[in-house]
PDB file of C-alpha atoms in Angstrom:
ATOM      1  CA  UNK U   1     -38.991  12.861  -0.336  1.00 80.00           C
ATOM      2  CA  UNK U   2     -39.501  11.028   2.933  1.00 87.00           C
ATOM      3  CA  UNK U   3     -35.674   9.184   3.218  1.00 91.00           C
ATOM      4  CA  UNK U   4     -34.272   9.172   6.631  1.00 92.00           C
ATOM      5  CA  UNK U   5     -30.832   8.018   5.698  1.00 95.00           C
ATOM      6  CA  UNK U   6     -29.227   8.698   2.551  1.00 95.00           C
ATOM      7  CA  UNK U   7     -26.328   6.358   1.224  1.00 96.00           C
ATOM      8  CA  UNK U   8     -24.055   7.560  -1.409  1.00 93.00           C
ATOM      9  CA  UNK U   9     -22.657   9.140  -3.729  1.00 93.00           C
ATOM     10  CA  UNK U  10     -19.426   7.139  -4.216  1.00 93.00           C
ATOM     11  CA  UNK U  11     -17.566   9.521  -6.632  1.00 93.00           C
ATOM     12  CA  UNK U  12     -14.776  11.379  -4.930  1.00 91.00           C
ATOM     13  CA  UNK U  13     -15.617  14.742  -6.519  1.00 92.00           C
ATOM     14  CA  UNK U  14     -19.076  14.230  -6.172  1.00 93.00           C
ATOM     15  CA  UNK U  15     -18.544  13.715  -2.245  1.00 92.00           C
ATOM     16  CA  UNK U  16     -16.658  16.474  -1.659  1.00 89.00           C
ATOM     17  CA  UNK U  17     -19.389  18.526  -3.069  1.00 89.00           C
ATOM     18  CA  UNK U  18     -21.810  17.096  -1.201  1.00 88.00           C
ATOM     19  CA  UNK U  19     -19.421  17.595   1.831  1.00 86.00           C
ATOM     20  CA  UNK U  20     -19.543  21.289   1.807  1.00 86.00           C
ATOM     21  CA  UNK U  21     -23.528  21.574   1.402  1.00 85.00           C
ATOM     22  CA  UNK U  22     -26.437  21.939   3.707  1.00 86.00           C
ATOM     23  CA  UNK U  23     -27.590  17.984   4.656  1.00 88.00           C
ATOM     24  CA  UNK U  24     -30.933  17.706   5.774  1.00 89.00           C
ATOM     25  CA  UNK U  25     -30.483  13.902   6.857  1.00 92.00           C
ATOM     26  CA  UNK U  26     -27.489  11.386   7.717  1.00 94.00           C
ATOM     27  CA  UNK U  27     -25.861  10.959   4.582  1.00 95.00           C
ATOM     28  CA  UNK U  28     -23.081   8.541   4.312  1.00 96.00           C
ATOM     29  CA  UNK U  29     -21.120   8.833   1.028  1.00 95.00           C
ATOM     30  CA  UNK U  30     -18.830   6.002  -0.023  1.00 97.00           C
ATOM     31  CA  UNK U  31     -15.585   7.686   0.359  1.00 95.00           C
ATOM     32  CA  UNK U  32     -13.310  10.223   1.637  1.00 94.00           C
ATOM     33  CA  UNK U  33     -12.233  13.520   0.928  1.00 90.00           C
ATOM     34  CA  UNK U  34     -10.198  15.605   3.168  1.00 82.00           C
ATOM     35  CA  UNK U  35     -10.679  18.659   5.017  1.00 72.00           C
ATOM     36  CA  UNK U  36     -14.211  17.581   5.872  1.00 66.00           C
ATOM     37  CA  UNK U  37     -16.403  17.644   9.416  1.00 60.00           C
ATOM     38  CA  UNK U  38     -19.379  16.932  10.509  1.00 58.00           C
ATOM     39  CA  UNK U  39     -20.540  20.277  11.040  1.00 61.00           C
ATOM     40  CA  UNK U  40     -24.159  19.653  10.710  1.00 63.00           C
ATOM     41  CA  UNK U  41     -23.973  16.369  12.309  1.00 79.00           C
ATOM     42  CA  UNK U  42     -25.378  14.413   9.007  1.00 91.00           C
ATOM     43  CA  UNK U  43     -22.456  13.621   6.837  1.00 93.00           C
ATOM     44  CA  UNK U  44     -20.402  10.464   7.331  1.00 95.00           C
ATOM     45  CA  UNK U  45     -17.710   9.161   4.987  1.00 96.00           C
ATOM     46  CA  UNK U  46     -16.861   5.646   4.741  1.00 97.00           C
ATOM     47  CA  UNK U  47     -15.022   3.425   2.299  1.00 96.00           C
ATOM     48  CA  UNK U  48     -12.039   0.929   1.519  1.00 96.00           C
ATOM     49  CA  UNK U  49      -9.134   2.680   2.829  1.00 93.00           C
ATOM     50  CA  UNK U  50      -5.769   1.661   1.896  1.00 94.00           C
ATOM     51  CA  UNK U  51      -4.823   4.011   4.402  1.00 95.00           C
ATOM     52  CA  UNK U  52      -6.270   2.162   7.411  1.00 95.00           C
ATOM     53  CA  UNK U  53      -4.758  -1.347   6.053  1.00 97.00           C
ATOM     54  CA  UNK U  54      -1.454   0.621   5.708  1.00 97.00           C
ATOM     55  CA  UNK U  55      -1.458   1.549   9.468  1.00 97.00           C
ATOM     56  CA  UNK U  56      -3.121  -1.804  10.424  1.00 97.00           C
ATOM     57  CA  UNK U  57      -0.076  -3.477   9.068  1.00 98.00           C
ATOM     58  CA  UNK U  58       2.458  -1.243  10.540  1.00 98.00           C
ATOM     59  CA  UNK U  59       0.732  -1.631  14.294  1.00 97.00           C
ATOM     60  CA  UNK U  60       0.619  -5.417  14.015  1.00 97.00           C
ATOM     61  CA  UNK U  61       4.630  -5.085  13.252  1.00 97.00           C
ATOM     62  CA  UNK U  62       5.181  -3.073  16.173  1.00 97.00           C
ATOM     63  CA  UNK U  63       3.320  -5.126  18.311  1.00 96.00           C
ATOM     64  CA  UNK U  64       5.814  -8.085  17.753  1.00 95.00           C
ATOM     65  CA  UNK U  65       8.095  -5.711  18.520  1.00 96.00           C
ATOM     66  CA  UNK U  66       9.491  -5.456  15.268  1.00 97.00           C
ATOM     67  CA  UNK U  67      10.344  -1.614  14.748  1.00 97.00           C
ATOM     68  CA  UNK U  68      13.014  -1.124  12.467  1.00 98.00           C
ATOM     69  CA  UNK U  69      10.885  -1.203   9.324  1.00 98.00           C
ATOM     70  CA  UNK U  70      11.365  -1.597   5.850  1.00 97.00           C
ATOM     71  CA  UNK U  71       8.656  -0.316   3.076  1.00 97.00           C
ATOM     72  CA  UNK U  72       8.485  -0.916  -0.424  1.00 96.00           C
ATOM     73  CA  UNK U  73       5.978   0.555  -2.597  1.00 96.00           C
ATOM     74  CA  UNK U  74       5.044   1.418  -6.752  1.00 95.00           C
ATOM     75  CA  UNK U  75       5.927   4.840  -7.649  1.00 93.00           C
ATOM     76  CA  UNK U  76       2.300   5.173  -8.738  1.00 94.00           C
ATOM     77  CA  UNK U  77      -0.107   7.964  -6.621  1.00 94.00           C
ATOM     78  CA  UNK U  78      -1.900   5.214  -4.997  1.00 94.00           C
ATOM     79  CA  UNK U  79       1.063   3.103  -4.077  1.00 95.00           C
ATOM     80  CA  UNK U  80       2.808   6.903  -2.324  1.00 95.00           C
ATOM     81  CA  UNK U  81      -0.277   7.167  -0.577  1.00 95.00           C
ATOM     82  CA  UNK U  82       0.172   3.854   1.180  1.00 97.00           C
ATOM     83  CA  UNK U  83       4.087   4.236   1.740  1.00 97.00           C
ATOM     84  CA  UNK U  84       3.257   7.551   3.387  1.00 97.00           C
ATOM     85  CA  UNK U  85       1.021   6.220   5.894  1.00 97.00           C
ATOM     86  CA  UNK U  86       3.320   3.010   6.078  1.00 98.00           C
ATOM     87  CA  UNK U  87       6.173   5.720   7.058  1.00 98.00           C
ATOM     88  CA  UNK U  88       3.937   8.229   9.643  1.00 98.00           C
ATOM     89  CA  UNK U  89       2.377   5.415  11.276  1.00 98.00           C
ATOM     90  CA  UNK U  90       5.706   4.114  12.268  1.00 98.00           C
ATOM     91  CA  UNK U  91       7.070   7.118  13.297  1.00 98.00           C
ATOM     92  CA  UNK U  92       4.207   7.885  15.344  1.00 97.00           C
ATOM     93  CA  UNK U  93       4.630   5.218  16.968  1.00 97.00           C
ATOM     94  CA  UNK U  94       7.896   5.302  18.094  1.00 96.00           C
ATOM     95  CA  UNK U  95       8.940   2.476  15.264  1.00 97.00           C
ATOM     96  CA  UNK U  96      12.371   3.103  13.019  1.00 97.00           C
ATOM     97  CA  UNK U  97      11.990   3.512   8.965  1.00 98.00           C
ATOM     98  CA  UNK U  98      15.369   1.961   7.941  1.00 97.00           C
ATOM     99  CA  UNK U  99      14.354   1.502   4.493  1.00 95.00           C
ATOM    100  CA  UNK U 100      11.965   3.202   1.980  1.00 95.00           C
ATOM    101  CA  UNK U 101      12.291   2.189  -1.459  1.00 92.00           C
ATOM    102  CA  UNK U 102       9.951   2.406  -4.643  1.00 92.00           C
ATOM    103  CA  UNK U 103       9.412   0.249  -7.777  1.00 93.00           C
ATOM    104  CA  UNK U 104       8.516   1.177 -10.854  1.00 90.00           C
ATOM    105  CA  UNK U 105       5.095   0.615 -11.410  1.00 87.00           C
ATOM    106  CA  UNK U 106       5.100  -1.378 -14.291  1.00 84.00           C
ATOM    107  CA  UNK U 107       8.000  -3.236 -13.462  1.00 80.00           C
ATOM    108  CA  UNK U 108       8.970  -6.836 -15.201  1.00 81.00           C
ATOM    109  CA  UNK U 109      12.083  -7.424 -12.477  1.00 84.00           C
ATOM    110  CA  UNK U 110      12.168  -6.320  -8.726  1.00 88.00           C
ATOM    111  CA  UNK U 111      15.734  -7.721  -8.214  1.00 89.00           C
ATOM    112  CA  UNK U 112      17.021  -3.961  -7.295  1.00 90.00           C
ATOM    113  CA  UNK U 113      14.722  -2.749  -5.050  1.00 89.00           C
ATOM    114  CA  UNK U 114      14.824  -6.564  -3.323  1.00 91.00           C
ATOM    115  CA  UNK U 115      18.469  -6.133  -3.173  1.00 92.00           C
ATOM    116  CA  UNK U 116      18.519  -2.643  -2.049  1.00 91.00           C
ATOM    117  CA  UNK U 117      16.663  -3.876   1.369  1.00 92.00           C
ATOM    118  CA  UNK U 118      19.148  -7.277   1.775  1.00 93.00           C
ATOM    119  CA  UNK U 119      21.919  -5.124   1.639  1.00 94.00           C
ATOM    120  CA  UNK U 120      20.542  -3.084   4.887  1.00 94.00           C
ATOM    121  CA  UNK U 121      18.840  -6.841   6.293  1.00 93.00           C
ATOM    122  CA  UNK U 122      20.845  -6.991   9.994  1.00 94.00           C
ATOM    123  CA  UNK U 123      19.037  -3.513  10.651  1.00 96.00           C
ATOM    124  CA  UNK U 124      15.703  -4.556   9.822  1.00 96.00           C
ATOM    125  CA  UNK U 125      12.922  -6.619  11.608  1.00 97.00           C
ATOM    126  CA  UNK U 126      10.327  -6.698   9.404  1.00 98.00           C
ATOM    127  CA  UNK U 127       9.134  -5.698   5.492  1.00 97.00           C
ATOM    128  CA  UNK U 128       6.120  -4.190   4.449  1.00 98.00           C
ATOM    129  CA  UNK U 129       5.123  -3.962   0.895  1.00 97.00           C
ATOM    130  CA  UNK U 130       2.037  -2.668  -0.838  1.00 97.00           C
ATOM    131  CA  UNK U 131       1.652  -4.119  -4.701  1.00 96.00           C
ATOM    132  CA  UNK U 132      -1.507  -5.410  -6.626  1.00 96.00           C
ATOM    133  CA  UNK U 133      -1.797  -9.196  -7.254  1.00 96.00           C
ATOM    134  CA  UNK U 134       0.677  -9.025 -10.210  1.00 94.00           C
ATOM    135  CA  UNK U 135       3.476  -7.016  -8.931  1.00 95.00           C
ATOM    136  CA  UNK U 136       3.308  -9.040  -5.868  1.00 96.00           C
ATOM    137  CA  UNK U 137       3.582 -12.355  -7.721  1.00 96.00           C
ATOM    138  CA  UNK U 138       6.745 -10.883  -9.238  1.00 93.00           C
ATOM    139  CA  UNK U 139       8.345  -9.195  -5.689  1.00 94.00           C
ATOM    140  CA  UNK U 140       7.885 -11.415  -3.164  1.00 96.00           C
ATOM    141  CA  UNK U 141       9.582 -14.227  -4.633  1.00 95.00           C
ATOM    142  CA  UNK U 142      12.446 -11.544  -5.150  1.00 93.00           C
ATOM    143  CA  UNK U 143      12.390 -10.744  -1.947  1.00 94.00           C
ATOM    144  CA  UNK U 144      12.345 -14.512  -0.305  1.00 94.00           C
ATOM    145  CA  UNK U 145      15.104 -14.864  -2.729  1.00 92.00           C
ATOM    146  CA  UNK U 146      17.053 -12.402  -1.063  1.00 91.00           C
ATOM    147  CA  UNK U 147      15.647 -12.061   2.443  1.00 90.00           C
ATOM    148  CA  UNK U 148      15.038 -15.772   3.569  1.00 86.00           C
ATOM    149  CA  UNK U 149      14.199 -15.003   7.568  1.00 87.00           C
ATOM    150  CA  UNK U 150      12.462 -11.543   7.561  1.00 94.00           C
ATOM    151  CA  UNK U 151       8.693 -11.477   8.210  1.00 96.00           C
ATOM    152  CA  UNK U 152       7.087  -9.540   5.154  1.00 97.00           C
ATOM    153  CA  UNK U 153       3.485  -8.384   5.751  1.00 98.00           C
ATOM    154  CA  UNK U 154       0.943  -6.485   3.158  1.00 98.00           C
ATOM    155  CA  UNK U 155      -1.905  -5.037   2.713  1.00 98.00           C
ATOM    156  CA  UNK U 156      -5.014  -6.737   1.036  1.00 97.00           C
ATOM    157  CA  UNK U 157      -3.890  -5.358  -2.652  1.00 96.00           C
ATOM    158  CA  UNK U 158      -1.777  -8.479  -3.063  1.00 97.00           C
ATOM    159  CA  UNK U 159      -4.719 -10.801  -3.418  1.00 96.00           C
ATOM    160  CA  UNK U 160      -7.723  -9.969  -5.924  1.00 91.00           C
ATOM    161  CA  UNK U 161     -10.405 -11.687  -3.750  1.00 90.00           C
ATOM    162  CA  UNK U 162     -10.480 -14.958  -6.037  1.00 88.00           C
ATOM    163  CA  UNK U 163      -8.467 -18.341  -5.465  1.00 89.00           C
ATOM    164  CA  UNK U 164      -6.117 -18.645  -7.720  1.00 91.00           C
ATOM    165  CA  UNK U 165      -3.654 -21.047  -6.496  1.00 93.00           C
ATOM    166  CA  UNK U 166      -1.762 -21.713  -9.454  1.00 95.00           C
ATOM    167  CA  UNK U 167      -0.419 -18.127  -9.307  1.00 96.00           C
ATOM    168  CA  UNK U 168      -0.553 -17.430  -6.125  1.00 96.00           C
ATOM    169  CA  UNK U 169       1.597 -20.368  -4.671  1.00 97.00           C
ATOM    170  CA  UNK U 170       4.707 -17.981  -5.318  1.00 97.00           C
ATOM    171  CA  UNK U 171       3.244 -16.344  -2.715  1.00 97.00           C
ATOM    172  CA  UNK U 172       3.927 -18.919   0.062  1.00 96.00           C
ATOM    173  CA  UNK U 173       3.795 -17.528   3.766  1.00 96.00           C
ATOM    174  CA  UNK U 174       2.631 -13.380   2.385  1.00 97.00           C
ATOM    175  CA  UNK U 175       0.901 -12.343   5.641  1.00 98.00           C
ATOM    176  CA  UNK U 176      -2.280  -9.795   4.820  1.00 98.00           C
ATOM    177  CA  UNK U 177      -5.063  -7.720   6.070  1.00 98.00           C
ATOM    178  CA  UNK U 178      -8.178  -8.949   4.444  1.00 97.00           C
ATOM    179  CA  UNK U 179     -11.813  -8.509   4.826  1.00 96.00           C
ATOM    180  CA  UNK U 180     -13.856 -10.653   6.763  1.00 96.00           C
ATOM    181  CA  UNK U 181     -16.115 -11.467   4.147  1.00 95.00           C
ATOM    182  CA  UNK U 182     -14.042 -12.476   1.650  1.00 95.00           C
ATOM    183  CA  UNK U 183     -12.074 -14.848   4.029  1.00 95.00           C
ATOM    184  CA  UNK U 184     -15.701 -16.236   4.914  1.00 93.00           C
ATOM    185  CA  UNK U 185     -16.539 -16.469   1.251  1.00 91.00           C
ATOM    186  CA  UNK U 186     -13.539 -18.882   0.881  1.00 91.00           C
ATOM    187  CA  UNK U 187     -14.026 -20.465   4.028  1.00 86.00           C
ATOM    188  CA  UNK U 188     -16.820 -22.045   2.587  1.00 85.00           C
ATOM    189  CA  UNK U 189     -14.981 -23.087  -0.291  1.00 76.00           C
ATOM    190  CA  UNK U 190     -17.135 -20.807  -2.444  1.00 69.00           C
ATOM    191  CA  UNK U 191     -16.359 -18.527  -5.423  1.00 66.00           C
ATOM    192  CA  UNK U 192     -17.395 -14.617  -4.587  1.00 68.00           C
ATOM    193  CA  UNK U 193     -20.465 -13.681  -6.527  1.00 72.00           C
ATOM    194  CA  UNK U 194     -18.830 -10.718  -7.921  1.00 78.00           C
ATOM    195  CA  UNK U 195     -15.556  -9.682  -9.678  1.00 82.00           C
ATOM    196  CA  UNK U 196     -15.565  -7.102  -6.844  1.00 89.00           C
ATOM    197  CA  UNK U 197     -15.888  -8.921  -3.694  1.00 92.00           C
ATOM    198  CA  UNK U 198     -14.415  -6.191  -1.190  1.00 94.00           C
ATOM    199  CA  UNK U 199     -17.008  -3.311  -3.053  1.00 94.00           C
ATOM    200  CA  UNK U 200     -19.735  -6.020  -2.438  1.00 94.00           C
ATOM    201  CA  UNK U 201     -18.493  -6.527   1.589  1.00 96.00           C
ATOM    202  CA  UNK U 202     -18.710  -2.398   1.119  1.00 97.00           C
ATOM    203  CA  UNK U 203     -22.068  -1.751   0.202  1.00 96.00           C
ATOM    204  CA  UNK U 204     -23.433  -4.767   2.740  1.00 96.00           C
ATOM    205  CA  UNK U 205     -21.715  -2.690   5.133  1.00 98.00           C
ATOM    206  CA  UNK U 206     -23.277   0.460   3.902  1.00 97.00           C
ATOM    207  CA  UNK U 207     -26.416  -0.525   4.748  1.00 97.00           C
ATOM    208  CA  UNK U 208     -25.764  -1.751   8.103  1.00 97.00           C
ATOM    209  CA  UNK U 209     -23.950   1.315   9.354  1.00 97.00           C
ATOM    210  CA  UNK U 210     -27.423   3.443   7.914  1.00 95.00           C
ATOM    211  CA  UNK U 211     -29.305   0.893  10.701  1.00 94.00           C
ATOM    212  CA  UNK U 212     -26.231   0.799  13.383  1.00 93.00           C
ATOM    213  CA  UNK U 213     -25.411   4.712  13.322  1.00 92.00           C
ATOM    214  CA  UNK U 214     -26.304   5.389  16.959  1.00 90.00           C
ATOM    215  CA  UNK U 215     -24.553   2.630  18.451  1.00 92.00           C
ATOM    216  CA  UNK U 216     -21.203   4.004  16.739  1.00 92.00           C
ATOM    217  CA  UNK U 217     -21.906   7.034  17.779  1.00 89.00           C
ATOM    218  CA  UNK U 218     -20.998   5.670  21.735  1.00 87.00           C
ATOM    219  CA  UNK U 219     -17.423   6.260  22.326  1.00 78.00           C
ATOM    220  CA  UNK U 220     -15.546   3.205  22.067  1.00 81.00           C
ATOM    221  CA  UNK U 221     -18.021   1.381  20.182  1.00 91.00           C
ATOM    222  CA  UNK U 222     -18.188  -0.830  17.196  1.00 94.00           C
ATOM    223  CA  UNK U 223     -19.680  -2.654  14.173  1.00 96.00           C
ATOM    224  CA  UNK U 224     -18.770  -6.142  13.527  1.00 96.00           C
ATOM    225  CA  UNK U 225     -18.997  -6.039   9.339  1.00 97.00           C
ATOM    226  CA  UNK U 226     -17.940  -7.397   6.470  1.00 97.00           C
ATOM    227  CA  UNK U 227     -15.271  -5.461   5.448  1.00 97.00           C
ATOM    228  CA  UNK U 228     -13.928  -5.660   9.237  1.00 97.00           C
ATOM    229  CA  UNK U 229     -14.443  -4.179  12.614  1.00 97.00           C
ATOM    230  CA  UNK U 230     -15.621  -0.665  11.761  1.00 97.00           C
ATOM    231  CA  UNK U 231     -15.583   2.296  14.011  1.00 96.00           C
ATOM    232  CA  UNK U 232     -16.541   6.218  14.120  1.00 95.00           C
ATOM    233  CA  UNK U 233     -14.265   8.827  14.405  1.00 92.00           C
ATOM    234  CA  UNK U 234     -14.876  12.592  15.473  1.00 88.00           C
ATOM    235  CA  UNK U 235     -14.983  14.102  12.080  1.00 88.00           C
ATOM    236  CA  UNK U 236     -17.121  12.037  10.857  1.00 91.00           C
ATOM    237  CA  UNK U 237     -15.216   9.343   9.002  1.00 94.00           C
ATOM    238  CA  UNK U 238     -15.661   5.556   9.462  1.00 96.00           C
ATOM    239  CA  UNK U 239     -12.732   3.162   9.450  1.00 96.00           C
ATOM    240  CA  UNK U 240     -11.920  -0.564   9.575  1.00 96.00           C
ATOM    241  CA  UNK U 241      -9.894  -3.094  11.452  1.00 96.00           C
ATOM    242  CA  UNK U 242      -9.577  -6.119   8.988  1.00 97.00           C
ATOM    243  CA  UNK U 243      -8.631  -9.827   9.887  1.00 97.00           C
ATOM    244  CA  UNK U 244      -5.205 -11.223   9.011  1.00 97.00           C
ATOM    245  CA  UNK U 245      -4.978 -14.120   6.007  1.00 97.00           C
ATOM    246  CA  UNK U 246      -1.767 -15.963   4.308  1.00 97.00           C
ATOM    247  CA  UNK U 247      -1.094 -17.583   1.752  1.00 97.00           C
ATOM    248  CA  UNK U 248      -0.462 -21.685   2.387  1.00 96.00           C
ATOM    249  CA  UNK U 249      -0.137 -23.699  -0.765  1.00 95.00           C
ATOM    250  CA  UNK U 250      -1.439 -21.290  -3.175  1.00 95.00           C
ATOM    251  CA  UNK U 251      -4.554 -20.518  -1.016  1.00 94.00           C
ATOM    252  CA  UNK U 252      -5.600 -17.746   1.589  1.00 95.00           C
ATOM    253  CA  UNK U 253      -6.286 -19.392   4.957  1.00 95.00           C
ATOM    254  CA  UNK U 254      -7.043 -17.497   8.186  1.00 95.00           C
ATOM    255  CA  UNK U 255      -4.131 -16.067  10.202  1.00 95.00           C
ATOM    256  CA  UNK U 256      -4.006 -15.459  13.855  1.00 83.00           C
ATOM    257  CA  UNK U 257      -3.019 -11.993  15.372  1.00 58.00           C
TER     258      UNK U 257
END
């Protein structure tokens, strides 16, 4: 009916149908499904991927030159998808997984798996971790407990995009990936208008990439958005670099690198 850019849908199922049909006109649906291309040239797939925070946080590792790598994850789906890429990313890039351990999900104590990387410590440079805001208010303090010297880097998960310093001053030094414009947001000292703030950064973004579609398609090139610096890869997929944030007194303040 006249659209030039169609952007949507953002059900998993319902992109992967729309993956294997005939698009008349660039359609960019809000998330990924594998075994995809861009045979006709129209269909684009972008969205929050914990995969690209998982490699994000394994290449900023590496580049301090810490290889030997511990990762801790839940033993839920979503937590084995970001150990996974935690564990190929090093490999593939020449890094060492020492340790790879996984927590119950629902877990009230994370002294074992906490203890389980100490015991291995002299072999490690670095820990990664993936856990939502909860679990992460409950691990890292286990882990500091145990491990008093050893960076410990995560992905974005740890921090629900809304201060909450009370809780979150257990968290004291947790390096992160985190989206530009939620760091903004509390740059400003300002509450995110949403419960959502990283879906909201998402569909800002959505729109831009609809109006900024040639200029990815130049190799090499890139968008500066909201959810971080977002690129276009062959098949057809769009990922992010995000910025880096820790936690300092129970709030989330920039971090360089």
């Amino acid at each position: 009916k006249g659209a030039n850019f169609v952007i949507g849908p953002f059900i998993k199922p319902a992109v992967s149908s729309l993956s294997k049909s005939t698009i008349p006109v660039p359609t960019l649906g809000l998330n990924y499904v594998e075994g995809t291309s861009n045979k006709s040239g129209n269909f684009y797939q972008f969205g929050l991927s914990p995969e690209d925070e998982a490699i994000q946080v394994v290449q900023y590792a590496l580049n301090q030159n810490r290889k030997r790598v511990a990762i801790l994850a839940p033993d839920s789906s979503w937590g084995g998808r970001l150990q996974e890429a935690m564990r190929k990313a090093t490999i593939e890039r020449l890094g060492k997984v020492v340790v790879m351990e996984s927590y119950r999900d629902n877990a009230i104590s994370y002294a074992q798996p906490a203890q389980s990387i100490a015991a291995r410590s002299d072999e490690i440079d670095v820990v990664l971790i993936a856990a939502s805001p909860t679990q992460a208010r409950r691990l890292y303090p286990d882990l500091r407990q145990q491990i008093k010297s050893l960076p410990i880097y995560a992905t974005s998960h740890v921090f629900n995009g809304q201060s909450n310093a009370d809780k979150d001053a257990v968290l004291e030094g947790l390096i992160f990936t985190e989206t530009p414009w939620v760091l903004d947001t509390l740059g400003r000292q300002q509450s995110a208008p949403t419960e959502f703030p990283r879906l909201h950064a998402m569909g800002m973004d959505a729109y831009m990439i609809s109006t900024g579609l040639n200029k990815l398609k130049n190799y090499g090139s890139s968008l500066s958005g909201r959810t971080g610096n977002i690129r276009l890869s062959k098949d057809g997929s769009l990922h992010r670099n995000l910025r880096w944030a820790r936690f300092s007194k129970g709030l989330v303040i920039p971090h360089g690198g």
